[in-house]
């Protein structure tokens, strides 16, 4: 096949392309619902309206084939944009089904109608369009991977959707083999059939509608066999979906149960138990129980940097020290920050201890206090930092730092701190000035 270099191929992620896919999906749904109904209640068809509908369907499905020929595809995560390869891939996968569902049977066979082809036979050919349902399966599968919605919610909605489609098709099948019931309207008959389908598939089987003829008995046997499997599948899926829908919350609850059982078993004082519970609830409220470090751990460096920058952006923006700093410096620091949570009244650093880290405050506040905690030299809050003096001067901690409330801190270890200062002398100057100022302030208030 020759390459048409003039026409550009659509990208599979193209928005217009996506909108078209949604249009085709809607048309497929319409086809799945209406064509089986018009086949089983063929008396309802008026030739004219059916001809118009058939024309529209043929146009839409043919346009779909043409668009697919002009859309690059993704195979094993690689974009295939060569027309020739796209054609071969399409030929080997969906082309036959798409062609069959696009054929204008009504018009091909319509001419022969006089020659004895009845409306009902024509309608049967129209059923070929329902093959397009396989296409819808593929489109909807992709929706499962959309990051916009919780994948479990999407799975649940799709499951219900497929059950309804299956029930509809089986109900149409039942109406067909049941034939006309005198004195019953089409809609009543359909509702009866749907009721029969659901009671059979759900293995309820009230027995008020029972198969009479051999064909009906055979049909019922098939539906019962498939129904029993389907029912088990549905129940299993729904149970697992409900369990997974908020897996983070379920894990949190399980963790809390284990910890509480342990604490009761080891007779921890009630006050301490309360603090442990409080701590976990804080983790849940602020980060849904996820440990940032372990989530980032598996990512490659480039992604990890981007995610870390995004997560810490707010915190970095709050730190006046970083205002106007070069991007490279911020990147260097962010990549080396470790999150740490402290509960109210914790000592983050104690006077005279050796210092290995400095800290940035993301949330919460701390007091800089004397060793006996009688004097509060300063209160530091979100966007400020501490612990730099011991690292700069390689001396023990000059004061004690005590949290006033729950604090989300980020620590930077001495090695990274030294490296950053060495690489960025202007930043080193700034931080040294600040440390000097703090030391003077503290000395003067002693
Ligand atoms: P470091 O000595 O490592 O540990 C205690 C920290 O308290 C110290 O570093 C400073 O970061 C911080 N600090 C000491 N004095 C003050 C002050 N007056 N204002 C703010 N922070 C201070």
Coordinates of N, CA and C in Angstrom, one line a residue, residues 340-432:
X340 N 9.3 14.1 58.1 CA 9.3 13.5 59.4 C 8.1 14.2 60.2
X341 N 7.4 13.4 60.9 CA 6.3 13.9 61.7 C 6.6 13.9 63.2
X342 N 6.3 15.0 63.9 CA 6.5 15.0 65.3 C 5.2 15.3 66.0
X343 N 5.0 14.7 67.2 CA 3.7 14.9 67.9 C 3.9 16.1 68.8
X344 N 2.8 16.6 69.4 CA 2.9 17.8 70.3 C 3.8 17.5 71.5
X345 N 4.7 18.4 71.8 CA 5.5 18.2 73.0 C 6.8 17.4 72.7
X346 N 7.0 17.0 71.5 CA 8.2 16.2 71.2 C 9.5 17.1 71.2
X347 N 10.6 16.5 71.5 CA 11.9 17.3 71.3 C 12.5 16.9 70.0
X348 N 12.6 17.9 69.1 CA 13.2 17.5 67.8 C 14.7 17.5 67.9
X349 N 15.2 18.6 68.6 CA 16.6 18.5 68.9 C 16.8 19.0 70.4
X350 N 17.8 18.5 71.0 CA 18.1 18.8 72.4 C 19.4 19.5 72.5
X351 N 19.5 20.5 73.4 CA 20.8 21.2 73.6 C 21.9 20.3 73.9
X352 N 23.0 20.5 73.3 CA 24.3 19.8 73.5 C 24.4 18.4 72.8
X353 N 23.3 18.0 72.1 CA 23.4 16.8 71.4 C 24.2 17.1 70.1
X354 N 24.7 16.0 69.5 CA 25.4 16.2 68.2 C 24.3 16.4 67.1
X355 N 24.5 17.3 66.2 CA 23.5 17.5 65.1 C 23.8 16.8 63.8
X356 N 22.9 16.1 63.3 CA 23.1 15.4 62.0 C 22.2 16.0 60.9
X357 N 21.2 16.7 61.3 CA 20.2 17.2 60.3 C 19.8 18.6 60.6
X358 N 19.4 19.3 59.6 CA 18.6 20.6 59.8 C 17.2 20.4 59.4
X359 N 16.3 21.2 59.8 CA 14.8 20.9 59.5 C 14.1 22.2 58.9
X360 N 13.2 21.9 58.0 CA 12.3 22.9 57.5 C 10.9 22.6 58.0
X361 N 10.2 23.6 58.4 CA 8.8 23.3 58.9 C 7.8 23.5 57.8
X362 N 7.1 22.4 57.5 CA 6.1 22.5 56.5 C 4.7 22.9 57.1
X363 N 4.5 22.3 58.2 CA 3.2 22.5 58.9 C 3.4 22.4 60.4
X364 N 2.8 23.3 61.2 CA 3.0 23.3 62.6 C 3.9 24.3 63.1
X365 N 4.2 24.3 64.5 CA 5.1 25.3 65.0 C 6.0 24.7 66.1
X366 N 7.2 25.3 66.4 CA 8.0 24.8 67.4 C 8.6 25.9 68.2
X367 N 9.0 25.6 69.5 CA 9.6 26.7 70.3 C 11.1 26.4 70.4
X368 N 11.9 27.5 70.4 CA 13.3 27.3 70.6 C 13.5 27.7 72.1
X369 N 13.8 26.6 72.9 CA 13.8 26.9 74.4 C 15.2 26.6 75.0
X370 N 15.4 27.1 76.2 CA 16.6 26.8 77.0 C 16.5 25.4 77.5
X371 N 17.7 24.9 78.0 CA 17.7 23.5 78.4 C 16.7 23.2 79.4
X372 N 16.5 24.1 80.4 CA 15.5 23.8 81.4 C 14.0 24.2 81.0
X373 N 13.9 24.7 79.7 CA 12.7 25.0 79.1 C 12.0 26.2 79.8
X374 N 12.8 27.0 80.5 CA 12.2 28.1 81.2 C 12.1 29.3 80.3
X375 N 13.1 29.5 79.4 CA 13.1 30.6 78.5 C 12.7 30.1 77.0
X376 N 11.8 30.9 76.4 CA 11.5 30.6 75.0 C 12.1 31.7 74.2
X377 N 13.1 31.3 73.4 CA 13.9 32.3 72.7 C 13.1 32.8 71.4
X378 N 12.4 31.8 70.8 CA 11.7 32.2 69.6 C 10.7 31.1 69.3
X379 N 9.7 31.4 68.5 CA 8.8 30.4 68.0 C 8.9 30.4 66.5
X380 N 9.1 29.2 66.0 CA 9.2 29.1 64.5 C 8.0 28.3 63.9
X381 N 7.6 28.8 62.8 CA 6.4 28.1 62.2 C 6.6 27.8 60.7
X382 N 5.6 27.4 60.1 CA 5.6 27.0 58.7 C 6.4 27.9 57.8
X383 N 7.4 27.3 57.1 CA 8.2 28.1 56.2 C 9.6 28.5 56.8
X384 N 9.7 28.2 58.1 CA 11.0 28.5 58.8 C 11.9 27.3 58.9
X385 N 13.1 27.5 59.4 CA 14.0 26.3 59.5 C 14.7 26.4 60.8
X386 N 15.3 25.3 61.2 CA 16.2 25.3 62.4 C 17.2 24.2 62.3
X387 N 18.2 24.2 63.2 CA 19.1 23.1 63.3 C 20.3 23.4 62.4
X388 N 20.4 24.6 61.8 CA 21.5 24.8 60.9 C 22.8 25.2 61.6
X389 N 22.7 25.7 62.9 CA 24.0 26.2 63.5 C 24.9 25.0 63.8
X390 N 24.4 23.9 64.3 CA 25.2 22.8 64.6 C 25.9 22.2 63.4
X391 N 25.2 22.3 62.2 CA 25.8 21.8 61.0 C 26.9 22.7 60.5
X392 N 26.6 24.0 60.6 CA 27.5 25.0 60.0 C 28.8 25.0 60.8
X393 N 28.7 25.0 62.1 CA 29.9 25.2 62.9 C 30.4 23.9 63.4
X394 N 29.8 22.8 63.1 CA 30.2 21.5 63.6 C 30.3 21.5 65.1
X395 N 29.3 22.1 65.7 CA 29.3 22.1 67.2 C 28.0 21.4 67.7
X396 N 27.9 21.1 69.0 CA 26.7 20.5 69.5 C 25.5 21.5 69.3
X397 N 24.3 21.0 69.5 CA 23.1 21.9 69.3 C 23.2 23.0 70.3
X398 N 22.9 24.2 69.9 CA 23.0 25.4 70.8 C 21.8 25.5 71.7
X399 N 20.6 25.1 71.2 CA 19.4 25.1 72.1 C 18.5 23.9 71.8
X400 N 17.4 23.9 72.6 CA 16.5 22.7 72.5 C 15.3 23.2 71.6
X401 N 14.8 22.3 70.8 CA 13.6 22.7 70.0 C 12.5 21.7 70.4
X402 N 11.3 22.3 70.8 CA 10.2 21.5 71.2 C 9.0 21.8 70.4
X403 N 8.2 20.8 70.0 CA 7.1 21.1 69.2 C 5.9 21.6 70.0
X404 N 5.1 22.5 69.4 CA 3.9 23.1 70.1 C 2.7 22.3 69.7
X405 N 2.7 21.7 68.5 CA 1.6 20.9 68.0 C 2.1 19.8 67.1
X406 N 1.2 19.2 66.4 CA 1.7 18.2 65.3 C 2.5 19.0 64.3
X407 N 3.7 18.5 64.0 CA 4.5 19.2 63.0 C 4.9 18.3 61.9
X408 N 4.8 18.8 60.6 CA 5.3 18.1 59.5 C 6.6 18.8 59.1
X409 N 7.7 18.1 59.3 CA 9.0 18.7 59.0 C 9.7 17.9 57.9
X410 N 10.7 18.6 57.3 CA 11.5 17.9 56.3 C 12.9 18.1 56.8
X411 N 13.7 17.0 56.8 CA 15.0 17.1 57.3 C 16.0 17.0 56.2
X412 N 17.1 17.7 56.3 CA 18.2 17.7 55.3 C 19.5 17.2 56.1
X413 N 20.1 16.1 55.6 CA 21.2 15.7 56.4 C 22.5 16.5 56.2
X414 N 23.5 16.3 57.1 CA 24.7 17.1 57.1 C 25.4 17.0 55.7
X415 N 25.5 15.8 55.2 CA 26.2 15.6 54.0 C 25.6 16.4 52.8
X416 N 24.3 16.3 52.7 CA 23.6 17.1 51.6 C 23.8 18.6 51.9
X417 N 23.6 19.0 53.2 CA 23.7 20.4 53.6 C 25.1 20.9 53.2
X418 N 26.2 20.2 53.5 CA 27.5 20.7 53.2 C 27.7 20.8 51.7
X419 N 27.2 19.8 50.9 CA 27.3 19.8 49.5 C 26.6 21.0 48.9
X420 N 25.4 21.3 49.4 CA 24.7 22.4 48.8 C 25.4 23.8 49.1
X421 N 25.9 23.9 50.3 CA 26.6 25.1 50.7 C 27.9 25.3 49.8
X422 N 28.5 24.2 49.5 CA 29.8 24.3 48.7 C 29.4 24.7 47.3
X423 N 28.3 24.2 46.8 CA 27.9 24.4 45.4 C 27.3 25.8 45.2
X424 N 26.7 26.3 46.2 CA 26.0 27.6 46.1 C 26.4 28.6 47.1
X425 N 27.6 29.3 46.9 CA 28.2 30.2 47.9 C 27.2 31.3 48.4
X426 N 26.4 31.8 47.4 CA 25.5 32.9 47.8 C 24.5 32.5 48.9
X427 N 24.0 31.2 48.7 CA 23.1 30.7 49.6 C 23.8 30.4 51.0
X428 N 25.0 29.9 50.9 CA 25.8 29.7 52.1 C 25.9 30.9 52.9
X429 N 26.2 32.1 52.2 CA 26.3 33.3 52.9 C 25.1 33.7 53.7
X430 N 24.0 33.5 52.9 CA 22.6 33.9 53.5 C 22.4 33.1 54.8
X431 N 22.6 31.8 54.7 CA 22.3 31.0 55.9 C 23.3 31.2 57.0
X432 N 24.5 31.6 56.7 CA 25.5 31.9 57.7 C 25.1 33.2 58.5

